[in-house]
């Protein structure tokens, strides 16, 4: 595969924008309060930059050129997506931005933690290992896996605001000696070759314009014999891009989740092999015969709650709850309490939620395709 053009990194520019838009809001305890403390001019710039890729570009009108334009600006697209959505995620979901399986009687946050533990167990992460978390968000999984395994974890992220939030949370939980967070683009990592004993990614590498590209970078920074584990977002091989309904689901997920180029399971597996890995295990965990599906919180089915303590989380995710949030944020925008564009981002997340549920029910999409692969012991980076 010919090398693709990558966006130029400018950490000084990004830091200045982060300071302008977010100010001191990273210090806020709750995502909703942080959301109210953004600079309106900078937030409008982020809204304009993000939605230029989606406005007036429906699934029926989508062309290869439109998708290539998104891929060409993958890093800016993802960075501004999280500038706009991080506080909404923390308000509605928590600090681990991923889906999970649910066991009978299992509460939401317990299930989220178990999903993280399962990946760590599949990879056999151990005390003292040097581990890279690719696309670490605000550090929820890194904190949980550090406590569960004793590993030392470096979180890689291209969004300055999330790094500030992650660093703050790690310090609050007394984990600063085990966790650190680094600014960078996972398509062009600055780490030396053969740096890490293990690398994992939880629903993050889907933001890459090329899975082979990001997997190749992971291969380079892994030590020979090191393990890579990932929960990947993929369209299943039931997906047909010539089917307008399928395309609407895929585009709705991409727009509402900051994704430039989501591909099918078969392409993801080929990317792992093309990057040089030995594939040890792969499985769509969404196909496990669980009584409660992974998408139930987004579907808002209170009958599936594993704990009464989950009622507020599910209520926020329910269609009615999202409608209330839509109206409430609209009022706050009118009053000047919330910045213009906040409601537009919340609405985009709501559309994504509908498409995620549809994709899950129709077996067109999975957020938990588990891949465990190893760098050969005799590999050269």
GROMACS .gro file of C-alpha atoms in nm, residues 9 140 175 251 255 266 292 300 328 362:
model
   10
    9UNK     CA    1   0.132   1.828   1.366
  140UNK     CA    2  -1.101   0.613   3.239
  175UNK     CA    3  -0.219   0.719   4.011
  251UNK     CA    4  -2.269   0.783   0.798
  255UNK     CA    5  -2.077   1.196   1.185
  266UNK     CA    6  -1.258  -0.832   0.679
  292UNK     CA    7  -2.879  -0.780   2.740
  300UNK     CA    8  -3.318   0.334   2.679
  328UNK     CA    9  -3.272   2.242   2.771
  362UNK     CA   10  -2.945  -0.528   1.228
   0.00000   0.00000   0.00000
